[in-house]
Short mmCIF file of C-alpha atoms in Angstrom, two decimals:
data_model
loop_
_atom_site.label_atom_id
_atom_site.label_comp_id
_atom_site.label_asym_id
_atom_site.label_seq_id
_atom_site.Cartn_x
_atom_site.Cartn_y
_atom_site.Cartn_z
CA MET X 1 80.64 118.98 110.06
CA LEU X 2 82.57 122.24 109.93
CA PRO X 3 82.98 124.34 113.55
CA ARG X 4 80.46 126.55 114.14
CA ALA X 5 80.78 130.15 112.89
CA ALA X 6 82.09 132.96 115.34
CA ARG X 7 79.32 134.97 114.81
CA ALA X 8 76.79 135.92 112.34
CA LEU X 9 76.81 138.33 109.45
CA PRO X 10 74.32 141.31 110.08
CA LEU X 11 72.41 140.54 106.50
CA GLU X 12 68.99 140.58 105.61
CA PRO X 13 67.66 136.82 105.61
CA GLY X 14 64.86 136.84 103.04
CA LYS X 15 67.98 138.59 100.85
CA VAL X 16 70.59 135.86 100.92
CA LEU X 17 70.78 132.22 98.72
CA THR X 18 73.43 129.51 99.23
CA VAL X 19 73.38 127.72 95.90
CA TYR X 20 75.71 125.04 95.23
CA TYR X 21 76.71 122.10 93.51
CA SER X 22 78.44 119.13 95.32
CA ARG X 23 78.68 115.45 94.13
CA THR X 24 81.29 114.31 96.88
CA GLY X 25 79.41 116.32 99.80
CA ASN X 26 83.10 118.83 100.29
CA THR X 27 81.14 121.86 98.62
CA ARG X 28 77.83 120.91 100.20
CA ALA X 29 79.90 121.12 103.76
CA VAL X 30 81.36 124.75 102.47
CA ALA X 31 77.20 125.69 101.13
CA GLU X 32 75.64 125.27 105.00
CA HIS X 33 78.79 126.84 107.14
CA ILE X 34 77.94 129.97 104.99
CA ARG X 35 74.68 129.67 105.18
CA GLU X 36 75.37 129.68 108.98
CA LEU X 37 76.98 132.73 109.14
CA ALA X 38 75.00 134.81 106.48
CA GLY X 39 71.94 133.20 106.89
CA GLY X 40 69.06 133.23 104.28
CA ASP X 41 67.95 130.23 102.53
CA LEU X 42 70.20 127.40 101.14
CA ALA X 43 69.98 125.07 98.00
CA GLU X 44 71.25 122.43 96.14
CA ILE X 45 71.47 122.31 92.03
CA LYS X 46 71.31 118.70 90.83
CA ALA X 47 71.48 117.34 87.42
CA ALA X 48 68.94 114.75 86.29
CA HIS X 49 71.91 112.54 85.10
CA ALA X 50 73.52 110.66 87.54
CA TYR X 51 77.64 110.48 87.64
CA PRO X 52 80.03 107.40 87.97
CA GLU X 53 81.13 106.68 91.27
CA ASP X 54 84.65 106.79 90.22
CA TYR X 55 86.34 109.55 90.35
CA ARG X 56 88.21 108.81 87.32
CA ALA X 57 85.07 107.90 85.73
CA THR X 58 83.37 111.27 86.64
CA THR X 59 86.15 113.38 85.48
CA ASP X 60 86.08 111.91 81.78
CA GLN X 61 82.57 112.56 81.90
CA ALA X 62 83.13 115.93 82.60
CA LYS X 63 85.21 116.83 80.53
CA ARG X 64 83.01 115.59 77.39
CA GLU X 65 80.54 117.83 78.63
CA LEU X 66 82.85 120.50 78.72
CA GLU X 67 83.88 119.60 75.14
CA ALA X 68 80.30 119.62 74.14
CA ASN X 69 79.58 122.70 76.31
CA LEU X 70 76.42 120.67 77.63
CA ARG X 71 73.45 122.48 79.17
CA PRO X 72 72.31 119.00 81.29
CA ALA X 73 69.27 118.94 82.71
CA LEU X 74 68.78 119.82 86.55
CA ALA X 75 66.82 117.46 88.71
CA SER X 76 66.71 120.51 91.46
CA ASP X 77 66.72 123.96 90.86
CA VAL X 78 65.92 127.60 92.70
CA ALA X 79 62.68 128.30 91.73
CA ASP X 80 62.64 132.02 91.75
CA ILE X 81 65.55 133.94 91.91
CA GLY X 82 64.35 137.32 91.86
CA PRO X 83 63.77 137.84 95.94
CA TYR X 84 67.75 137.62 96.56
CA GLY X 85 69.79 140.35 96.19
CA THR X 86 73.57 138.08 97.19
CA VAL X 87 73.99 134.54 95.81
CA PHE X 88 76.61 132.72 96.83
CA VAL X 89 77.30 130.34 94.18
CA GLY X 90 79.20 127.52 95.08
CA PHE X 91 80.78 124.24 93.11
CA PRO X 92 84.07 121.60 92.83
CA ASN X 93 86.09 122.62 90.16
CA TRP X 94 86.42 120.53 87.17
CA TRP X 95 88.45 120.78 84.67
CA GLY X 96 89.16 124.61 85.41
CA THR X 97 85.84 125.47 85.57
CA MET X 98 82.29 125.29 86.86
CA PRO X 99 80.79 121.41 86.43
CA MET X 100 77.49 121.79 83.33
CA ALA X 101 75.12 121.69 85.62
CA MET X 102 75.83 125.45 87.34
CA PHE X 103 76.55 126.93 83.47
CA ALA X 104 72.84 125.15 83.40
CA PHE X 105 71.87 127.31 86.58
CA LEU X 106 72.95 130.36 85.91
CA GLU X 107 71.83 130.64 82.26
CA ARG X 108 68.28 129.82 83.40
CA HIS X 109 67.79 132.63 85.60
CA ASP X 110 68.16 136.62 85.79
CA PHE X 111 71.03 137.46 87.94
CA SER X 112 70.65 141.39 86.55
CA GLY X 113 71.77 143.87 89.59
CA LYS X 114 72.44 140.95 91.69
CA THR X 115 75.78 140.28 93.85
CA ILE X 116 77.40 136.95 93.05
CA VAL X 117 79.64 135.75 95.04
CA PRO X 118 81.29 132.11 93.92
CA PHE X 119 82.87 129.14 96.16
CA CYS X 120 84.63 126.05 95.16
CA THR X 121 86.67 122.95 95.99
CA HIS X 122 89.49 121.90 94.02
CA GLU X 123 92.08 119.69 93.55
CA GLY X 124 94.74 122.16 92.36
CA SER X 125 93.20 124.74 89.82
CA ALA X 126 91.95 127.48 93.06
CA LEU X 127 88.75 129.26 90.82
CA GLY X 128 90.36 128.19 87.89
CA ARG X 129 88.39 130.36 84.99
CA SER X 130 85.40 130.26 86.60
CA ILE X 131 85.10 134.06 87.51
CA ALA X 132 85.47 135.14 83.52
CA ASP X 133 82.60 131.95 83.06
CA ILE X 134 80.32 133.92 85.59
CA ARG X 135 81.09 137.14 84.46
CA ALA X 136 80.32 136.08 80.98
CA LEU X 137 77.14 134.27 81.66
CA CYS X 138 76.02 137.02 84.18
CA PRO X 139 77.09 140.30 82.64
CA LYS X 140 74.68 142.95 84.62
CA SER X 141 75.81 141.24 87.95
CA THR X 142 78.52 142.06 90.43
CA ILE X 143 80.81 139.31 91.13
CA GLY X 144 82.23 139.29 94.70
CA GLN X 145 85.74 138.36 95.42
CA GLY X 146 85.34 133.86 95.55
CA LEU X 147 87.15 131.54 97.79
CA ALA X 148 88.67 128.23 96.38
CA LEU X 149 89.46 125.36 98.93
CA ARG X 150 90.94 122.70 98.92
CA GLY X 151 88.73 119.78 98.19
CA GLY X 152 89.49 115.67 97.01
CA SER X 153 89.29 112.96 99.62
CA GLY X 154 91.65 114.74 102.16
CA GLY X 155 88.76 116.19 103.64
CA TYR X 156 90.44 120.18 103.85
CA ALA X 157 87.33 121.32 102.82
CA ARG X 158 85.60 119.99 105.97
CA GLY X 159 87.62 120.32 108.59
CA ALA X 160 88.55 123.50 110.90
CA ALA X 161 91.17 125.45 109.32
CA ALA X 162 88.69 125.82 106.34
CA GLY X 163 86.05 126.98 108.63
CA ARG X 164 87.93 129.51 109.61
CA GLU X 165 88.94 130.28 106.14
CA ILE X 166 84.82 130.88 105.75
CA ASP X 167 84.64 132.92 108.40
CA ALA X 168 87.46 135.07 107.59
CA TRP X 169 86.54 135.25 103.60
CA VAL X 170 82.45 135.99 104.86
CA ARG X 171 83.46 138.61 107.19
CA GLY X 172 85.50 140.34 104.18
CA LEU X 173 82.89 140.87 101.79
CA ASN X 174 81.40 143.29 103.86
CA LEU X 175 78.03 142.19 102.28
CA ALA X 176 75.22 143.98 104.61
CA SER X 177 76.63 147.29 102.15
CA ALA X 178 76.38 145.16 98.80
CA GLY X 179 73.51 143.06 99.44
CA MET W 1 129.17 116.29 75.69
CA ARG W 2 127.84 118.95 74.32
CA GLY W 3 126.06 117.01 72.62
CA ARG W 4 124.25 115.59 76.41
CA LEU W 5 123.46 119.12 77.43
CA ALA W 6 121.72 119.44 74.29
CA LEU W 7 119.68 116.45 75.34
CA ASP W 8 119.28 117.37 78.61
CA LEU W 9 118.04 120.59 77.54
CA LEU W 10 115.75 119.18 75.38
CA MET W 11 114.32 117.23 78.41
CA PHE W 12 113.88 120.02 80.31
CA GLY W 13 111.85 121.62 77.48
CA LEU W 14 109.80 118.94 76.96
CA MET W 15 108.98 118.47 80.81
CA LEU W 16 107.52 121.86 80.93
CA ALA W 17 105.52 121.76 78.37
CA ALA W 18 104.07 118.39 79.87
CA PHE W 19 103.18 120.55 82.58
CA ALA W 20 101.05 122.54 80.15
CA TYR W 21 98.65 120.11 80.04
CA GLN W 22 96.10 122.82 79.90
CA LEU W 23 97.52 124.37 77.03
CA THR W 24 98.47 121.12 74.80
CA GLY W 25 95.53 119.05 75.39
CA ASN W 26 96.23 114.88 76.37
CA ARG W 27 96.94 113.82 73.31
CA ILE W 28 100.04 115.98 73.06
CA HIS W 29 100.76 115.88 76.22
CA GLU W 30 101.46 111.67 75.84
CA ILE W 31 102.76 112.66 73.03
CA VAL W 32 105.37 114.93 74.31
CA GLY W 33 105.77 112.34 77.69
CA ALA W 34 106.41 109.44 75.90
CA ALA W 35 109.94 111.71 74.07
CA PHE W 36 110.65 112.60 78.01
CA VAL W 37 111.01 108.79 78.47
CA ALA W 38 112.63 108.11 75.25
CA LEU W 39 115.60 111.20 75.50
CA ALA W 40 115.47 109.50 79.22
CA GLY W 41 116.01 106.25 78.25
CA SER W 42 119.12 107.51 75.96
CA HIS W 43 120.08 109.96 79.35
CA ASN W 44 120.57 106.74 81.26
CA LEU W 45 121.88 104.51 78.33
CA LEU W 46 124.71 107.91 78.29
CA ALA W 47 124.89 106.82 82.08
CA ARG W 48 125.74 103.04 82.17
CA ARG W 49 128.45 103.36 83.88
CA TRP W 50 126.99 104.69 86.98
CA TYR W 51 124.66 101.97 87.14
CA ALA W 52 127.72 99.27 86.43
CA THR W 53 129.21 101.08 89.95
CA LEU W 54 126.09 101.18 91.86
CA GLY W 55 126.57 98.02 93.64
CA HIS W 56 130.38 98.86 94.24
CA ARG W 57 129.74 102.32 95.85
CA ARG W 58 129.36 103.87 99.41
CA LEU W 59 125.82 104.77 99.01
CA ARG W 60 126.26 108.94 99.25
CA ALA W 61 124.25 112.13 99.64
CA ALA W 62 124.43 112.21 95.69
CA THR W 63 123.31 108.60 94.95
CA VAL W 64 120.31 108.79 97.13
CA LEU W 65 119.19 112.02 95.28
CA ASN W 66 119.41 110.03 91.76
CA LEU W 67 118.12 107.21 92.97
CA LEU W 68 115.37 108.59 94.04
CA LEU W 69 114.80 110.47 90.89
CA LEU W 70 114.94 107.33 89.15
CA ALA W 71 111.67 105.99 91.67
CA ALA W 72 110.14 109.42 90.32
CA ALA W 73 110.88 108.92 86.73
CA LEU W 74 109.63 105.31 87.26
CA LEU W 75 106.57 106.46 88.63
CA LEU W 76 106.06 108.80 86.10
CA VAL W 77 106.14 106.51 83.34
CA ALA W 78 103.42 103.78 85.23
CA SER W 79 101.33 106.29 86.15
CA GLY W 80 101.82 108.16 83.16
CA LEU W 81 100.26 104.97 81.39
CA GLY W 82 98.53 103.88 83.87
CA ASN W 83 96.20 107.15 82.95
CA SER W 84 97.01 107.03 79.32
CA HIS W 85 93.91 108.26 76.99
CA ASP W 86 95.20 108.38 73.66
CA LEU W 87 98.63 106.54 72.98
CA PHE W 88 98.02 103.51 74.84
CA PRO W 89 94.13 103.08 76.06
CA ALA W 90 94.79 99.30 76.73
CA LEU W 91 97.23 100.26 79.50
CA ARG W 92 94.10 102.32 81.58
CA GLY W 93 94.17 100.78 85.07
CA ASP W 94 93.03 101.54 88.88
CA LEU W 95 96.50 101.54 89.98
CA PHE W 96 97.63 104.83 90.05
CA ASP W 97 95.89 108.44 89.51
CA ARG W 98 95.84 111.10 88.35
CA ARG W 99 97.12 112.14 91.81
CA THR W 100 99.45 110.27 91.57
CA HIS W 101 101.07 111.26 88.14
CA ALA W 102 100.57 115.00 89.12
CA LEU W 103 103.15 113.60 92.23
CA ALA W 104 105.78 112.51 90.52
CA ALA W 105 106.05 114.74 87.93
CA TYR W 106 106.18 117.66 90.70
CA TRP W 107 109.22 115.28 92.47
CA MET W 108 110.63 114.90 88.80
CA LEU W 109 110.89 118.61 88.72
CA VAL W 110 112.36 119.23 92.08
CA LEU W 111 115.44 116.14 91.57
CA GLY W 112 115.55 117.04 88.59
CA ALA W 113 116.87 120.78 89.21
CA VAL W 114 119.00 119.22 92.28
CA HIS W 115 120.29 116.54 90.17
CA LEU W 116 121.82 119.33 87.49
CA GLY W 117 122.59 121.51 90.35
CA MET W 118 124.96 118.45 90.78
CA HIS W 119 126.76 118.81 88.13
CA GLY W 120 127.04 122.30 87.88
CA PRO W 121 130.97 122.72 87.69
CA MET W 122 130.49 121.16 84.84
CA LEU W 123 127.48 122.09 83.61
CA ALA W 124 128.83 126.07 83.75
CA HIS W 125 132.13 124.72 81.87
CA LEU W 126 130.08 123.51 78.73
CA CYS W 127 127.88 127.34 78.78
CA GLY W 128 131.21 129.17 79.24
CA GLY W 129 129.21 129.90 82.54
CA ASP W 130 133.12 129.26 84.17
CA ARG W 131 134.46 132.32 81.92
CA ILE W 132 131.98 134.53 83.95
CA ALA W 133 133.42 136.68 86.88
CA PRO W 134 132.28 134.89 90.13
CA THR W 135 130.58 137.72 91.97
CA ILE W 136 128.70 137.84 89.13
CA ARG W 137 128.20 134.42 88.67
CA ARG W 138 126.88 134.22 92.58
CA ALA W 139 124.85 137.16 92.23
CA ALA W 140 123.09 135.62 89.24
CA MET W 141 122.44 132.56 90.91
CA LEU W 142 120.84 134.51 94.32
CA ALA W 143 118.92 136.15 92.16
CA LEU W 144 117.80 132.77 90.32
CA ILE W 145 116.95 131.27 94.11
CA GLY W 146 114.63 134.30 95.55
CA LEU W 147 113.10 134.29 92.01
CA GLY W 148 112.74 130.45 92.45
CA ALA W 149 111.35 130.96 95.69
CA CYS W 150 108.42 133.26 95.22
CA ALA W 151 107.77 131.27 91.70
CA ALA W 152 107.11 128.24 93.90
CA ILE W 153 104.72 129.91 96.55
CA GLU W 154 103.06 131.33 94.02
CA ARG W 155 102.40 127.70 92.84
CA ASP W 156 101.62 126.23 95.67
CA LEU W 157 104.82 124.09 95.02
CA ILE W 158 105.26 122.27 98.78
CA LEU W 159 101.40 121.02 98.52
CA LYS W 160 102.15 119.82 95.19
CA LEU W 161 104.72 117.85 96.40
CA SER W 162 102.75 115.98 99.22
CA GLY W 163 100.36 115.09 96.86
CA ALA W 164 97.60 117.51 97.44
CA TYR W 165 96.75 118.54 93.97
CA ALA W 166 95.98 116.35 91.08
CA PHE W 167 95.25 119.33 89.08
CA ASP W 168 96.96 122.62 88.21
CA TYR W 169 95.54 125.44 86.52
CA TRP W 170 96.95 128.57 84.83
CA ASP W 171 95.09 130.99 82.81
CA PHE W 172 96.66 131.22 79.72
CA SER W 173 94.68 133.11 77.76
CA HIS W 174 96.56 136.05 78.88
CA ALA W 175 99.95 134.98 79.84
CA THR W 176 101.50 132.02 78.70
CA ALA W 177 105.45 132.93 79.22
CA GLY W 178 104.82 133.55 82.73
CA PHE W 179 103.58 130.03 83.08
CA PHE W 180 106.64 128.65 81.35
CA ALA W 181 109.08 131.26 83.09
CA ARG W 182 107.85 130.15 86.58
CA TYR W 183 108.61 126.89 86.45
CA VAL W 184 112.15 128.05 84.71
CA VAL W 185 112.95 129.94 88.00
CA ILE W 186 112.03 127.77 89.69
CA ALA W 187 113.67 124.73 88.75
CA GLY W 188 117.02 127.43 87.92
CA GLY W 189 116.77 128.52 91.24
CA LEU W 190 116.68 125.00 93.14
CA ALA W 191 119.86 123.92 91.22
CA SER W 192 121.72 127.12 91.63
CA LEU W 193 120.33 126.54 95.42
CA VAL W 194 122.05 123.17 95.54
CA HIS W 195 125.56 124.28 93.21
CA LEU W 196 126.15 127.32 95.97
CA ALA W 197 125.61 124.82 98.72
CA ARG W 198 127.68 122.41 97.50
CA THR W 199 130.80 125.07 96.70
CA THR W 200 129.89 126.47 99.47
CA LEU W 201 130.68 123.02 101.52
CA GLY W 202 133.42 122.71 99.44
CA SER W 203 132.71 118.84 98.33
CA THR W 204 132.45 119.07 94.31
CA LYS W 205 135.02 118.26 92.30
CA ARG W 206 135.49 119.21 88.62
CA GLY W 207 132.67 117.97 86.87
CA GLN W 208 132.12 114.88 89.44
CA PRO W 209 128.52 115.21 91.17
#
């Protein structure tokens, strides 16, 4: 559990969405903390197919999906992205970018005129090329400054230090004027 | 001797190529790794006298460092085989994960650079570096140390040496040379630091670690 945010930002809750994909719960923990700070709604993206329990088998499958440019069916999605002005988009970094379920999500909805703020958990690749990929998928949106937190089994993304990083990052985004 | 130097330079080049996993893909990475192991085996065969006298020497810092380098190399090979997709898929297992392979690789880089630095006088003689004025040579090494420190910070080397990272990322679509340059200055800076420290402490003899 991440420590409670120091103070909330003056955002219009109805216009902010935090959407995330999470396999182990690291990205989910970060998403929940962001939602505490920024307000608004929280939504999880899930692929319709399962990934193996085993970490290596999951990375193997993720690599095959990336090489095949797969767009998996989604078991859970956002009903209507229209009302939101600012969308935090979170994911674990898989092979230098987002899981393919997030590609599917971003392609399904129209993000024109919206601000997308990416965040990810990683094991060395930081944001990788995900910003470029998001920009290519959503050319008419504004991309905010992303955040990358170490995930993996070490649990950094769920700890107090990560909480402070998230606090500082969200405050630094100055979303009240952009949203 | 120059032949051994050429062998060592080729090994270093292969190590750099192996770090560029994103650029090469898995198959070439494994081929490069196999070639590196073959050269490392040759290097150790040429150094068989060191092994033969191991039991008879005092445990000095240099010996400990070389043993750690050997351990890192063995772990790199074992974890590489254990994670092989293309060349040795039958050897894949659960004993070593990708994080272990990455950890061993970064320690190989660091300990290999230290090993290089310990042979500084010999290398300088082989390269003709000892014909360069000492002041210029020292300034060049200090510059390399500074650049290497900056690159090490940028590449998060300390965290990588602690096993925190299983992956690395570099945007090869924008700057391929920069990736290799950074690892060259990290290794060169570390080797220079070791060499300068040893010469300052006055513990080197010509051509001997």
